[in-house]
Short mmCIF file of C-alpha atoms in Angstrom, two decimals:
data_model
loop_
_atom_site.label_atom_id
_atom_site.label_comp_id
_atom_site.label_asym_id
_atom_site.label_seq_id
_atom_site.Cartn_x
_atom_site.Cartn_y
_atom_site.Cartn_z
CA MET A 1 -114.02 -115.44 135.34
CA GLN A 2 -111.66 -118.34 134.35
CA CYS A 3 -108.99 -118.54 131.34
CA PRO A 4 -111.03 -119.62 128.02
CA LYS A 5 -107.86 -122.13 127.33
CA ASP A 6 -106.75 -123.04 130.92
CA ARG A 7 -110.28 -123.03 132.81
CA LYS A 8 -108.38 -122.80 135.82
CA ILE A 9 -106.94 -119.78 136.00
CA ALA A 10 -108.52 -117.07 137.27
CA LEU A 11 -108.39 -113.65 134.57
CA ILE A 12 -107.38 -110.24 136.21
CA ASP A 13 -107.83 -106.58 135.29
CA GLY A 14 -105.89 -105.04 132.66
CA THR A 15 -105.70 -102.51 130.49
CA LEU A 16 -104.93 -102.60 126.50
CA ALA A 17 -104.07 -99.12 124.29
CA ASP A 18 -106.10 -95.99 125.26
CA GLN A 19 -107.30 -97.64 128.35
CA LEU A 20 -109.10 -99.89 127.16
CA LYS A 21 -110.61 -102.70 130.07
CA VAL A 22 -109.83 -106.33 129.81
CA LYS A 23 -109.21 -109.49 131.46
CA ASP A 24 -105.74 -110.81 131.34
CA CYS A 25 -104.68 -114.46 132.33
CA PRO A 26 -101.20 -114.73 134.12
CA ASP A 27 -100.67 -117.65 132.66
CA CYS A 28 -100.84 -118.03 128.68
CA LYS A 29 -100.43 -114.19 128.76
CA GLY A 30 -103.95 -113.88 126.61
CA THR A 31 -106.97 -111.32 127.28
CA TRP A 32 -110.14 -111.68 127.57
CA ILE A 33 -112.25 -108.34 125.85
CA PRO A 34 -115.60 -107.78 127.39
CA SER A 35 -118.05 -106.57 124.36
CA GLU A 36 -119.29 -103.53 126.62
CA ASP A 37 -116.29 -102.81 127.55
CA TYR A 38 -114.87 -102.71 123.74
CA GLN A 39 -117.69 -101.05 122.28
CA THR A 40 -117.39 -98.00 124.97
CA TRP A 41 -113.78 -97.64 123.48
CA GLN A 42 -114.37 -98.17 120.36
CA ARG A 43 -117.47 -95.25 120.01
CA GLN A 44 -113.96 -93.15 121.00
CA LYS A 45 -112.09 -94.47 117.81
CA THR A 46 -112.87 -93.23 113.97
CA HIS A 47 -112.57 -96.62 112.61
CA PRO A 48 -114.09 -98.64 109.59
CA THR A 49 -117.95 -98.97 109.69
CA THR A 50 -117.76 -101.79 106.84
CA ALA A 51 -115.66 -104.89 105.82
CA ALA A 52 -114.56 -103.54 102.31
CA GLU A 53 -112.87 -100.23 104.40
CA LEU A 54 -111.07 -102.06 106.72
CA VAL A 55 -107.75 -102.81 104.44
CA PRO A 56 -104.90 -103.93 106.75
CA ASN A 57 -101.74 -101.36 106.90
CA VAL A 58 -99.72 -104.45 106.55
CA LEU A 59 -100.11 -107.66 105.21
CA ASP A 60 -97.53 -109.40 107.48
CA VAL A 61 -95.81 -108.45 110.94
CA GLU A 62 -93.35 -110.31 113.08
CA PHE A 63 -95.53 -112.58 115.14
CA VAL A 64 -94.90 -116.03 117.35
CA GLN A 65 -97.97 -118.19 117.32
CA SER A 66 -99.15 -118.88 120.72
CA PRO A 67 -99.40 -122.80 121.38
CA PHE A 68 -102.82 -122.30 122.16
CA ASP A 69 -104.01 -120.69 119.41
CA ALA A 70 -105.48 -123.92 118.04
CA LYS A 71 -107.09 -124.98 120.95
CA ALA A 72 -111.13 -124.75 121.27
CA SER A 73 -111.99 -122.04 123.76
CA LEU A 74 -115.26 -121.22 126.24
CA CYS A 75 -116.19 -117.30 126.49
CA PRO A 76 -115.47 -117.20 130.43
CA GLU A 77 -118.68 -115.40 130.43
CA CYS A 78 -121.88 -117.09 129.02
CA ARG A 79 -119.89 -120.26 128.85
CA SER A 80 -120.31 -120.33 125.07
CA TYR A 81 -118.05 -121.89 122.52
CA LEU A 82 -115.95 -119.24 121.25
CA ALA A 83 -115.74 -118.71 117.34
CA ARG A 84 -113.08 -118.34 115.32
CA THR A 85 -111.90 -116.54 112.06
CA LYS A 86 -108.22 -116.64 110.39
CA ILE A 87 -105.92 -113.63 110.17
CA GLY A 88 -104.02 -114.94 107.25
CA MET A 89 -100.64 -113.56 107.37
CA LYS A 90 -97.04 -115.53 107.02
CA THR A 91 -97.77 -116.95 110.14
CA PRO A 92 -101.43 -116.97 110.26
CA PHE A 93 -103.82 -116.70 113.28
CA TYR A 94 -106.87 -116.80 114.71
CA VAL A 95 -108.78 -114.61 116.74
CA GLU A 96 -111.94 -115.66 118.64
CA ARG A 97 -115.32 -114.62 119.62
CA CYS A 98 -117.87 -115.05 121.63
CA PRO A 99 -121.27 -115.32 119.14
CA SER A 100 -123.81 -114.40 122.30
CA CYS A 101 -122.50 -111.76 124.00
CA GLY A 102 -119.80 -110.62 121.68
CA GLY A 103 -116.95 -110.78 124.03
CA ILE A 104 -113.54 -111.03 122.26
CA TRP A 105 -110.36 -113.34 122.85
CA CYS A 106 -106.71 -113.18 121.87
CA ASP A 107 -103.71 -115.05 122.72
CA ARG A 108 -100.51 -113.88 123.53
CA GLY A 109 -99.15 -111.32 121.07
CA GLU A 110 -102.81 -111.18 118.89
CA TRP A 111 -104.00 -107.71 119.70
CA ASP A 112 -100.15 -106.53 119.34
CA ALA A 113 -100.70 -108.07 115.42
CA LEU A 114 -104.06 -106.68 115.25
CA GLU A 115 -102.75 -103.23 116.50
CA LYS A 116 -99.80 -103.03 113.77
CA MET A 117 -102.13 -104.37 111.27
CA GLY A 118 -104.42 -101.36 112.00
CA LEU A 119 -107.28 -103.85 112.45
CA HIS A 120 -107.67 -103.58 116.39
CA THR A 121 -110.77 -101.06 116.14
CA ALA A 122 -113.26 -103.20 114.03
CA ILE A 123 -112.79 -107.12 115.50
CA GLU A 124 -116.21 -107.85 114.71
CA GLN A 125 -115.72 -107.03 111.06
CA LEU A 126 -113.03 -109.56 110.60
CA PHE A 127 -116.12 -112.59 111.55
CA THR A 128 -118.37 -111.49 108.35
CA SER A 129 -117.83 -113.51 105.23
CA GLU A 130 -117.56 -110.40 103.40
CA TRP A 131 -113.72 -109.44 104.99
CA GLN A 132 -112.85 -112.71 104.69
CA SER A 133 -113.48 -112.94 100.82
CA LEU A 134 -111.89 -109.29 100.41
CA SER A 135 -108.91 -110.62 102.92
CA ARG A 136 -108.00 -114.14 100.74
CA GLU A 137 -107.93 -112.15 97.48
CA ARG A 138 -105.37 -109.71 99.43
CA GLU A 139 -103.51 -112.51 100.86
CA HIS A 140 -103.23 -114.37 97.31
CA PHE A 141 -102.31 -110.73 95.70
CA ALA A 142 -99.59 -110.58 98.07
CA GLN A 143 -98.49 -114.06 97.26
CA GLU A 144 -98.52 -113.33 93.71
CA LYS A 145 -96.64 -110.32 93.99
CA GLN A 146 -94.07 -112.15 95.59
CA ALA A 147 -93.86 -114.83 93.13
CA THR A 148 -93.20 -111.80 90.37
CA VAL A 149 -90.47 -110.50 92.32
CA ASP A 150 -88.86 -114.18 93.16
CA LYS A 151 -88.89 -114.46 89.26
CA LEU A 152 -88.16 -111.31 88.01
CA GLY A 153 -86.23 -109.74 90.38
CA GLU A 154 -86.76 -106.70 92.74
CA ASP A 155 -86.01 -104.33 90.47
CA LEU A 156 -87.99 -105.36 87.24
CA ALA A 157 -90.97 -106.28 89.32
CA GLN A 158 -91.56 -102.85 90.46
CA GLN A 159 -90.94 -101.51 86.87
CA VAL A 160 -94.16 -103.85 86.45
CA PHE A 161 -96.16 -103.12 89.27
CA ALA A 162 -95.84 -99.55 88.72
CA LEU A 163 -96.41 -99.93 84.71
CA ALA A 164 -99.85 -102.19 86.45
CA GLU A 165 -100.64 -99.37 88.50
CA ALA A 166 -100.49 -96.70 85.63
CA LEU A 167 -102.63 -98.88 83.06
CA GLU A 168 -104.94 -99.24 85.70
CA LYS A 169 -105.36 -95.79 86.62
CA ASN A 170 -105.00 -94.52 82.79
CA PRO A 171 -108.77 -94.41 81.15
CA ASN A 172 -107.55 -95.79 77.97
CA GLY A 173 -104.90 -98.76 79.91
CA ASP A 174 -106.91 -101.54 78.01
CA PHE A 175 -105.08 -100.62 75.20
CA GLY A 176 -101.79 -100.77 76.82
CA VAL A 177 -102.37 -104.05 78.61
CA ALA A 178 -103.85 -105.18 75.15
CA TYR A 179 -100.60 -104.34 73.20
CA LEU A 180 -98.37 -106.11 75.96
CA MET A 181 -100.85 -109.32 75.46
CA ARG A 182 -99.92 -109.17 71.48
CA ARG A 183 -96.20 -108.39 72.21
CA PHE A 184 -95.91 -111.48 74.42
CA GLU A 185 -98.05 -113.89 72.03
CA ALA A 186 -95.62 -112.94 68.95
CA ILE A 187 -92.62 -113.58 71.30
CA VAL A 188 -94.32 -117.32 72.42
CA GLN A 189 -94.54 -117.89 68.36
CA MET A 190 -91.44 -116.79 67.61
CA GLN A 191 -90.20 -119.49 70.59
CA LYS A 192 -92.11 -122.11 69.29
CA SER A 193 -91.48 -121.96 65.95
CA LYS A 194 -87.70 -121.69 66.59
CA ALA A 195 -88.18 -125.27 68.31
CA ILE A 196 -89.54 -126.80 66.24
CA GLU A 197 -86.90 -125.66 63.11
CA GLU A 198 -84.20 -126.83 65.58
CA PRO A 199 -82.49 -130.19 65.24
#
């Protein structure tokens, strides 16, 4: 088998977590995970069965993107072009999978990142439109939270997050939200009135 990225380099036998048999590229340090070996390893794990259950443990990890990440890849087993799926983080990357045989390619460092995020046991789910949609929502939510911290400061932002969570869990939380909205509408109106009155 040849490396999907550098097609002149032969892959060598290797292993990942818990004796998962793989093929490593000695040059680019990428890893080919044959579908059959991955499925055998997967059956020994407790893993989510649907995209909705596949929630990352963390939304960001220390990660240096491989220079080969953007390069098109050929499956070392059946020579089909590999499909790509984006893993959205501060430094996003793409995991690749063969649409024909189901084998998986991880560029250098990508498996470790998936493992830290808790996504390594159900990689095929990352290629579904459902997971991609959920991933975009989570990414947007994380950016929104960070923007709130940047604007309000860490302490006040944490109070806002705690209040939002408490209101979400309370069966009458919508009353609390309505109160806050009325309160802020009144503040905005007062500020507008002040601005008109001032010369």
